[in-house]
Amino acid sequence: MRQEGWLDDEGFLGAMEISETLPGLNAVNMAIIMGDNLRGLAGAAVSVIGMLLPGGIVVMVLGILYQSNHSNPDVKRFLLGIAAAAVGLLSAVTLQIGRRQFRQLPDIAIIILTFLAVSFVKLPLFVVLLGLGPISVWLYRPKVSKPRAQDEHLPFHRGPRHHLFRH
Amino acid sequence: MTRLIHLFLVFALLSVLAVGGGTAVLPEMQHMTVHTFHWLTDAQFRNIYSLGQVAPGPNMLMVLVIGYQLAGWAGMVVVGIGFFLPDCVITLFVNRWWVHLGGWPWRTSIQRGLAPVAIGLMTSGTFAIARLSIVNVPTLAIAIAVFGILLWRHVNPGILVLVGGAVYMLLR
């Protein structure tokens, strides 16, 4: 991205922020945002297709091969080994993405509650999201800062409301 | 036809709920496809998941194979649209709207608040695959080895996963 001069670091980080917060695969969300920022709707469509088409073709070829070979013991063992390796990979990725969250107490509590709710209580995902999502967002609610009370005593031209009109 | 509609609805729902990405919806996807609709067995679900690990691009492209297995090419198309389109539309709209939210204090709250939920869901997704694939000492060893190597240095994870599969296949 940087090589092509398409995006600076700040734009990249901004896109990452949106991608991680919104539902959907990060890579796909990133493709949409970058495509949209560069060339609008058409850019977004082209970059998503570019992101999904090659892998989609390969996975379908593999899927068709799997259907005709699924009882082959070697294929079974190979795929089981891959799934086991994927567990190692997913653990490393989760730890990496959550490196900040795994170090903070309220975050650790939310992580554990979410994990227990999904994996052991087996609550439906939408229940978990609608239940724990708002609680967690509330924990990080905007701080009602004290300077705001002071702002009201500031001269009018420096007050917060006036600030809005300048933009 | 009913099956196609069900497939579309299930995967569109998963799409909208995928806060934290593909791994985050794996438990729900497994639950729906294996237990609710009895479309797949646990082993089939795990094997198709593994196919996605082998292919380039996002692993979750494996949903196409689920669609194909259940309803042929139409199933593949329906699942592909259901799983990818809603998120694309949401992202497109929010991207255009996001800059206007710059001064909105809750924007940061939502970002910070959803992050640990997403991490928790990813942990559950990892656990779901672990429950299906860590069945003996060698599979446990492969998982730990891959985890250790990735923490230790930067290796192409795709190659590492292929090696894991090959090792387990040859190990008998």
CSV table of N, CA, C and O in Angstrom, one decimal, chain B residues 24-111:
chain,number,residue,atom,x,y,z
B,24,ALA,N,-14.2,-15.5,15.3
B,24,ALA,CA,-15.2,-15.2,16.3
B,24,ALA,C,-16.5,-15.9,16.1
B,24,ALA,O,-17.2,-16.1,17.0
B,25,VAL,N,-16.9,-16.2,14.8
B,25,VAL,CA,-18.2,-16.8,14.6
B,25,VAL,C,-18.1,-18.3,14.4
B,25,VAL,O,-19.1,-19.0,14.2
B,26,LEU,N,-16.9,-18.9,14.5
B,26,LEU,CA,-16.7,-20.3,14.3
B,26,LEU,C,-17.6,-21.1,15.3
B,26,LEU,O,-18.3,-22.1,14.8
B,27,PRO,N,-17.7,-20.8,16.6
B,27,PRO,CA,-18.5,-21.6,17.5
B,27,PRO,C,-20.0,-21.6,17.0
B,27,PRO,O,-20.7,-22.6,17.0
B,28,GLU,N,-20.5,-20.4,16.7
B,28,GLU,CA,-21.9,-20.3,16.2
B,28,GLU,C,-22.1,-21.0,14.9
B,28,GLU,O,-23.1,-21.7,14.7
B,29,MET,N,-21.1,-20.9,14.0
B,29,MET,CA,-21.2,-21.6,12.7
B,29,MET,C,-21.3,-23.1,12.9
B,29,MET,O,-22.1,-23.8,12.3
B,30,GLN,N,-20.4,-23.6,13.8
B,30,GLN,CA,-20.4,-25.0,14.1
B,30,GLN,C,-21.7,-25.4,14.7
B,30,GLN,O,-22.3,-26.4,14.3
B,31,HIS,N,-22.2,-24.6,15.6
B,31,HIS,CA,-23.4,-25.0,16.3
B,31,HIS,C,-24.6,-25.0,15.3
B,31,HIS,O,-25.4,-26.0,15.3
B,32,MET,N,-24.7,-24.0,14.4
B,32,MET,CA,-25.8,-24.0,13.5
B,32,MET,C,-25.7,-25.1,12.4
B,32,MET,O,-26.7,-25.8,12.2
B,33,THR,N,-24.5,-25.3,11.8
B,33,THR,CA,-24.4,-26.3,10.7
B,33,THR,C,-24.4,-27.7,11.2
B,33,THR,O,-24.9,-28.6,10.6
B,34,VAL,N,-23.9,-27.9,12.4
B,34,VAL,CA,-23.8,-29.3,12.9
B,34,VAL,C,-25.0,-29.7,13.8
B,34,VAL,O,-25.7,-30.7,13.6
B,35,HIS,N,-25.3,-28.8,14.8
B,35,HIS,CA,-26.3,-29.2,15.8
B,35,HIS,C,-27.7,-28.7,15.5
B,35,HIS,O,-28.7,-29.4,15.6
B,36,THR,N,-27.9,-27.5,15.0
B,36,THR,CA,-29.2,-27.0,14.7
B,36,THR,C,-29.8,-27.6,13.4
B,36,THR,O,-30.9,-28.1,13.4
B,37,PHE,N,-29.0,-27.5,12.3
B,37,PHE,CA,-29.6,-28.0,11.1
B,37,PHE,C,-29.1,-29.4,10.6
B,37,PHE,O,-29.6,-29.9,9.7
B,38,HIS,N,-28.1,-29.9,11.4
B,38,HIS,CA,-27.6,-31.3,11.0
B,38,HIS,C,-27.2,-31.4,9.6
B,38,HIS,O,-27.4,-32.4,8.9
B,39,TRP,N,-26.6,-30.3,9.1
B,39,TRP,CA,-26.1,-30.3,7.7
B,39,TRP,C,-24.7,-31.0,7.6
B,39,TRP,O,-24.4,-31.6,6.6
B,40,LEU,N,-23.9,-30.9,8.7
B,40,LEU,CA,-22.6,-31.5,8.6
B,40,LEU,C,-22.4,-32.3,9.9
B,40,LEU,O,-23.0,-32.0,10.9
B,41,THR,N,-21.4,-33.2,9.9
B,41,THR,CA,-20.9,-33.7,11.2
B,41,THR,C,-19.7,-32.9,11.7
B,41,THR,O,-19.2,-32.0,10.9
B,42,ASP,N,-19.4,-33.1,13.0
B,42,ASP,CA,-18.2,-32.3,13.5
B,42,ASP,C,-17.0,-32.5,12.7
B,42,ASP,O,-16.2,-31.6,12.4
B,43,ALA,N,-16.8,-33.8,12.3
B,43,ALA,CA,-15.6,-34.1,11.5
B,43,ALA,C,-15.6,-33.4,10.1
B,43,ALA,O,-14.6,-32.9,9.7
B,44,GLN,N,-16.8,-33.4,9.5
B,44,GLN,CA,-16.8,-32.7,8.2
B,44,GLN,C,-16.6,-31.2,8.4
B,44,GLN,O,-15.9,-30.6,7.6
B,45,PHE,N,-17.2,-30.6,9.4
B,45,PHE,CA,-16.9,-29.2,9.7
B,45,PHE,C,-15.4,-28.9,9.9
B,45,PHE,O,-14.9,-28.0,9.3
B,46,ARG,N,-14.8,-29.8,10.7
B,46,ARG,CA,-13.4,-29.6,10.9
B,46,ARG,C,-12.6,-29.7,9.6
B,46,ARG,O,-11.6,-28.9,9.4
B,47,ASN,N,-12.9,-30.7,8.8
B,47,ASN,CA,-12.1,-31.0,7.6
B,47,ASN,C,-12.3,-29.8,6.6
B,47,ASN,O,-11.3,-29.4,6.0
B,48,ILE,N,-13.5,-29.3,6.5
B,48,ILE,CA,-13.7,-28.1,5.6
B,48,ILE,C,-13.0,-26.9,6.1
B,48,ILE,O,-12.4,-26.1,5.4
B,49,TYR,N,-13.0,-26.8,7.5
B,49,TYR,CA,-12.2,-25.7,8.0
B,49,TYR,C,-10.7,-25.8,7.7
B,49,TYR,O,-10.1,-24.8,7.3
B,50,SER,N,-10.2,-27.0,7.7
B,50,SER,CA,-8.8,-27.2,7.3
B,50,SER,C,-8.6,-26.8,5.9
B,50,SER,O,-7.5,-26.3,5.6
B,51,LEU,N,-9.5,-27.1,5.0
B,51,LEU,CA,-9.3,-26.7,3.6
B,51,LEU,C,-9.1,-25.2,3.5
B,51,LEU,O,-8.3,-24.8,2.7
B,52,GLY,N,-9.8,-24.5,4.3
B,52,GLY,CA,-9.7,-23.0,4.2
B,52,GLY,C,-8.3,-22.6,4.7
B,52,GLY,O,-7.8,-21.6,4.3
B,53,GLN,N,-7.7,-23.4,5.6
B,53,GLN,CA,-6.4,-23.1,6.1
B,53,GLN,C,-5.3,-23.3,5.0
B,53,GLN,O,-4.3,-22.6,5.0
B,54,VAL,N,-5.6,-24.2,4.1
B,54,VAL,CA,-4.6,-24.5,3.0
B,54,VAL,C,-4.7,-23.5,1.9
B,54,VAL,O,-3.7,-23.1,1.3
B,55,ALA,N,-5.9,-23.0,1.6
B,55,ALA,CA,-6.1,-22.1,0.5
B,55,ALA,C,-5.5,-20.7,0.8
B,55,ALA,O,-5.5,-20.3,2.0
B,56,PRO,N,-5.0,-19.9,-0.2
B,56,PRO,CA,-4.6,-18.6,0.1
B,56,PRO,C,-5.8,-17.7,0.3
B,56,PRO,O,-6.9,-18.1,0.1
B,57,GLY,N,-5.5,-16.5,0.8
B,57,GLY,CA,-6.6,-15.6,1.1
B,57,GLY,C,-7.3,-15.9,2.5
B,57,GLY,O,-6.8,-16.8,3.2
B,58,PRO,N,-8.4,-15.2,2.8
B,58,PRO,CA,-9.0,-15.4,4.1
B,58,PRO,C,-9.5,-16.9,4.3
B,58,PRO,O,-10.0,-17.5,3.4
B,59,ASN,N,-9.2,-17.4,5.4
B,59,ASN,CA,-9.5,-18.8,5.7
B,59,ASN,C,-11.0,-19.1,5.7
B,59,ASN,O,-11.4,-20.2,5.3
B,60,MET,N,-11.8,-18.0,6.0
B,60,MET,CA,-13.2,-18.2,6.0
B,60,MET,C,-13.8,-18.4,4.6
B,60,MET,O,-15.0,-18.7,4.6
B,61,LEU,N,-13.0,-18.3,3.6
B,61,LEU,CA,-13.6,-18.7,2.3
B,61,LEU,C,-14.1,-20.1,2.3
B,61,LEU,O,-14.8,-20.6,1.4
B,62,MET,N,-13.7,-20.9,3.3
B,62,MET,CA,-14.1,-22.3,3.4
B,62,MET,C,-15.7,-22.4,3.5
B,62,MET,O,-16.2,-23.4,3.2
B,63,VAL,N,-16.3,-21.3,3.8
B,63,VAL,CA,-17.8,-21.3,3.8
B,63,VAL,C,-18.4,-21.7,2.5
B,63,VAL,O,-19.4,-22.3,2.3
B,64,LEU,N,-17.6,-21.3,1.4
B,64,LEU,CA,-18.0,-21.7,0.0
B,64,LEU,C,-18.1,-23.2,-0.1
B,64,LEU,O,-19.1,-23.7,-0.8
B,65,VAL,N,-17.2,-23.9,0.5
B,65,VAL,CA,-17.2,-25.4,0.4
B,65,VAL,C,-18.4,-25.9,1.2
B,65,VAL,O,-19.1,-26.9,0.7
B,66,ILE,N,-18.7,-25.3,2.3
B,66,ILE,CA,-19.9,-25.7,3.0
B,66,ILE,C,-21.1,-25.6,2.2
B,66,ILE,O,-21.9,-26.5,2.0
B,67,GLY,N,-21.3,-24.4,1.5
B,67,GLY,CA,-22.4,-24.2,0.6
B,67,GLY,C,-22.5,-25.2,-0.5
B,67,GLY,O,-23.5,-25.8,-0.8
B,68,TYR,N,-21.3,-25.5,-1.1
B,68,TYR,CA,-21.2,-26.4,-2.2
B,68,TYR,C,-21.6,-27.8,-1.8
B,68,TYR,O,-22.4,-28.5,-2.4
B,69,GLN,N,-21.1,-28.2,-0.7
B,69,GLN,CA,-21.3,-29.5,-0.2
B,69,GLN,C,-22.8,-29.8,0.1
B,69,GLN,O,-23.4,-30.8,-0.1
B,70,LEU,N,-23.5,-28.7,0.5
B,70,LEU,CA,-24.9,-28.9,0.9
B,70,LEU,C,-25.9,-28.6,-0.2
B,70,LEU,O,-27.0,-29.2,-0.2
B,71,ALA,N,-25.5,-27.8,-1.2
B,71,ALA,CA,-26.5,-27.5,-2.2
B,71,ALA,C,-25.9,-27.2,-3.5
B,71,ALA,O,-26.4,-26.4,-4.3
B,72,GLY,N,-24.7,-27.8,-3.8
B,72,GLY,CA,-24.1,-27.6,-5.1
B,72,GLY,C,-23.6,-26.2,-5.4
B,72,GLY,O,-23.4,-25.4,-4.4
B,73,TRP,N,-23.5,-25.8,-6.7
B,73,TRP,CA,-23.0,-24.5,-7.0
B,73,TRP,C,-23.9,-23.4,-6.5
B,73,TRP,O,-23.5,-22.3,-6.1
B,74,ALA,N,-25.2,-23.6,-6.5
B,74,ALA,CA,-26.2,-22.6,-6.0
B,74,ALA,C,-25.9,-22.4,-4.6
B,74,ALA,O,-25.9,-21.2,-4.1
B,75,GLY,N,-25.6,-23.5,-3.8
B,75,GLY,CA,-25.3,-23.3,-2.4
B,75,GLY,C,-24.1,-22.5,-2.2
B,75,GLY,O,-24.0,-21.7,-1.3
B,76,MET,N,-23.1,-22.7,-3.0
B,76,MET,CA,-21.8,-22.0,-2.9
B,76,MET,C,-22.1,-20.5,-3.1
B,76,MET,O,-21.6,-19.6,-2.3
B,77,VAL,N,-22.9,-20.1,-4.1
B,77,VAL,CA,-23.2,-18.7,-4.4
B,77,VAL,C,-24.0,-18.1,-3.3
B,77,VAL,O,-23.6,-17.0,-2.8
B,78,VAL,N,-25.0,-18.8,-2.8
B,78,VAL,CA,-25.9,-18.3,-1.8
B,78,VAL,C,-25.1,-18.0,-0.5
B,78,VAL,O,-25.2,-17.0,0.1
B,79,VAL,N,-24.2,-19.0,-0.1
B,79,VAL,CA,-23.4,-18.8,1.1
B,79,VAL,C,-22.4,-17.7,0.9
B,79,VAL,O,-22.2,-16.9,1.8
B,80,GLY,N,-21.8,-17.7,-0.3
B,80,GLY,CA,-20.8,-16.6,-0.5
B,80,GLY,C,-21.4,-15.2,-0.4
B,80,GLY,O,-20.9,-14.3,0.3
B,81,ILE,N,-22.6,-15.0,-1.0
B,81,ILE,CA,-23.3,-13.7,-0.9
B,81,ILE,C,-23.7,-13.5,0.5
B,81,ILE,O,-23.5,-12.4,1.1
B,82,GLY,N,-24.3,-14.5,1.1
B,82,GLY,CA,-24.8,-14.3,2.5
B,82,GLY,C,-23.7,-14.0,3.5
B,82,GLY,O,-23.9,-13.1,4.4
B,83,PHE,N,-22.6,-14.6,3.4
B,83,PHE,CA,-21.5,-14.4,4.4
B,83,PHE,C,-20.7,-13.2,4.1
B,83,PHE,O,-20.2,-12.6,5.1
B,84,PHE,N,-20.5,-12.8,2.9
B,84,PHE,CA,-19.6,-11.6,2.6
B,84,PHE,C,-20.4,-10.3,2.3
B,84,PHE,O,-19.9,-9.3,2.7
B,85,LEU,N,-21.5,-10.4,1.7
B,85,LEU,CA,-22.1,-9.1,1.2
B,85,LEU,C,-22.6,-8.2,2.4
B,85,LEU,O,-22.3,-7.0,2.4
B,86,PRO,N,-23.3,-8.7,3.4
B,86,PRO,CA,-23.8,-7.8,4.4
B,86,PRO,C,-22.6,-7.0,5.1
B,86,PRO,O,-22.8,-5.8,5.3
B,87,ASP,N,-21.5,-7.7,5.4
B,87,ASP,CA,-20.4,-7.0,6.0
B,87,ASP,C,-19.8,-6.0,5.1
B,87,ASP,O,-19.5,-4.9,5.6
B,88,CYS,N,-19.8,-6.3,3.8
B,88,CYS,CA,-19.2,-5.3,2.9
B,88,CYS,C,-20.1,-4.1,2.8
B,88,CYS,O,-19.5,-2.9,2.8
B,89,VAL,N,-21.4,-4.2,2.8
B,89,VAL,CA,-22.3,-3.1,2.8
B,89,VAL,C,-22.2,-2.3,4.1
B,89,VAL,O,-22.0,-1.0,4.0
B,90,ILE,N,-22.1,-3.0,5.2
B,90,ILE,CA,-22.0,-2.3,6.5
B,90,ILE,C,-20.7,-1.4,6.5
B,90,ILE,O,-20.7,-0.3,6.9
B,91,THR,N,-19.6,-2.1,6.1
B,91,THR,CA,-18.3,-1.4,6.1
B,91,THR,C,-18.3,-0.2,5.2
B,91,THR,O,-17.8,0.9,5.6
B,92,LEU,N,-18.9,-0.4,4.0
B,92,LEU,CA,-18.9,0.7,3.1
B,92,LEU,C,-19.6,2.0,3.7
B,92,LEU,O,-19.1,3.1,3.6
B,93,PHE,N,-20.8,1.7,4.3
B,93,PHE,CA,-21.6,2.8,4.8
B,93,PHE,C,-20.8,3.4,6.0
B,93,PHE,O,-20.7,4.7,6.1
B,94,VAL,N,-20.4,2.6,6.9
B,94,VAL,CA,-19.7,3.2,8.1
B,94,VAL,C,-18.4,3.9,7.7
B,94,VAL,O,-18.1,4.9,8.3
B,95,ASN,N,-17.7,3.4,6.7
B,95,ASN,CA,-16.5,4.1,6.3
B,95,ASN,C,-16.8,5.5,5.9
B,95,ASN,O,-16.1,6.5,6.2
B,96,ARG,N,-17.9,5.7,5.2
B,96,ARG,CA,-18.3,7.1,4.7
B,96,ARG,C,-18.8,8.0,5.8
B,96,ARG,O,-18.7,9.2,5.7
B,97,TRP,N,-19.2,7.3,6.9
B,97,TRP,CA,-19.9,8.0,7.9
B,97,TRP,C,-18.9,8.3,9.1
B,97,TRP,O,-19.1,9.2,9.9
B,98,TRP,N,-17.8,7.5,9.1
B,98,TRP,CA,-16.9,7.5,10.2
B,98,TRP,C,-16.3,8.8,10.5
B,98,TRP,O,-16.2,9.2,11.7
B,99,VAL,N,-15.8,9.5,9.4
B,99,VAL,CA,-15.2,10.8,9.6
B,99,VAL,C,-16.1,11.8,10.4
B,99,VAL,O,-15.6,12.6,11.2
B,100,HIS,N,-17.4,11.7,10.1
B,100,HIS,CA,-18.3,12.6,10.8
B,100,HIS,C,-18.5,12.3,12.3
B,100,HIS,O,-19.0,13.1,13.0
B,101,LEU,N,-18.0,11.1,12.6
B,101,LEU,CA,-18.1,10.7,14.1
B,101,LEU,C,-16.8,11.1,14.8
B,101,LEU,O,-16.7,10.8,16.0
B,102,GLY,N,-15.9,11.8,14.1
B,102,GLY,CA,-14.6,12.1,14.7
B,102,GLY,C,-14.7,12.7,16.1
B,102,GLY,O,-14.0,12.3,17.0
B,103,GLY,N,-15.6,13.6,16.3
B,103,GLY,CA,-15.7,14.3,17.6
B,103,GLY,C,-16.7,13.7,18.6
B,103,GLY,O,-16.8,14.1,19.7
B,104,TRP,N,-17.3,12.6,18.1
B,104,TRP,CA,-18.3,11.9,19.0
B,104,TRP,C,-17.6,11.1,20.0
B,104,TRP,O,-16.9,10.1,19.7
B,105,PRO,N,-17.7,11.4,21.3
B,105,PRO,CA,-16.9,10.7,22.3
B,105,PRO,C,-17.2,9.2,22.4
B,105,PRO,O,-16.3,8.4,22.8
B,106,TRP,N,-18.4,8.8,22.0
B,106,TRP,CA,-18.7,7.4,22.1
B,106,TRP,C,-18.0,6.5,21.1
B,106,TRP,O,-18.0,5.3,21.2
B,107,ARG,N,-17.5,7.2,20.1
B,107,ARG,CA,-16.8,6.4,19.0
B,107,ARG,C,-15.6,5.6,19.6
B,107,ARG,O,-15.5,4.4,19.4
B,108,THR,N,-14.8,6.3,20.4
B,108,THR,CA,-13.7,5.6,21.1
B,108,THR,C,-14.2,4.6,22.1
B,108,THR,O,-13.6,3.5,22.2
B,109,SER,N,-15.3,4.9,22.8
B,109,SER,CA,-15.9,3.9,23.8
B,109,SER,C,-16.3,2.6,23.1
B,109,SER,O,-16.0,1.5,23.6
B,110,ILE,N,-16.9,2.8,21.9
B,110,ILE,CA,-17.4,1.6,21.2
B,110,ILE,C,-16.2,0.8,20.8
B,110,ILE,O,-16.1,-0.5,20.9
B,111,GLN,N,-15.1,1.5,20.2
B,111,GLN,CA,-13.9,0.8,19.8
B,111,GLN,C,-13.3,0.0,21.0
B,111,GLN,O,-13.0,-1.2,20.8
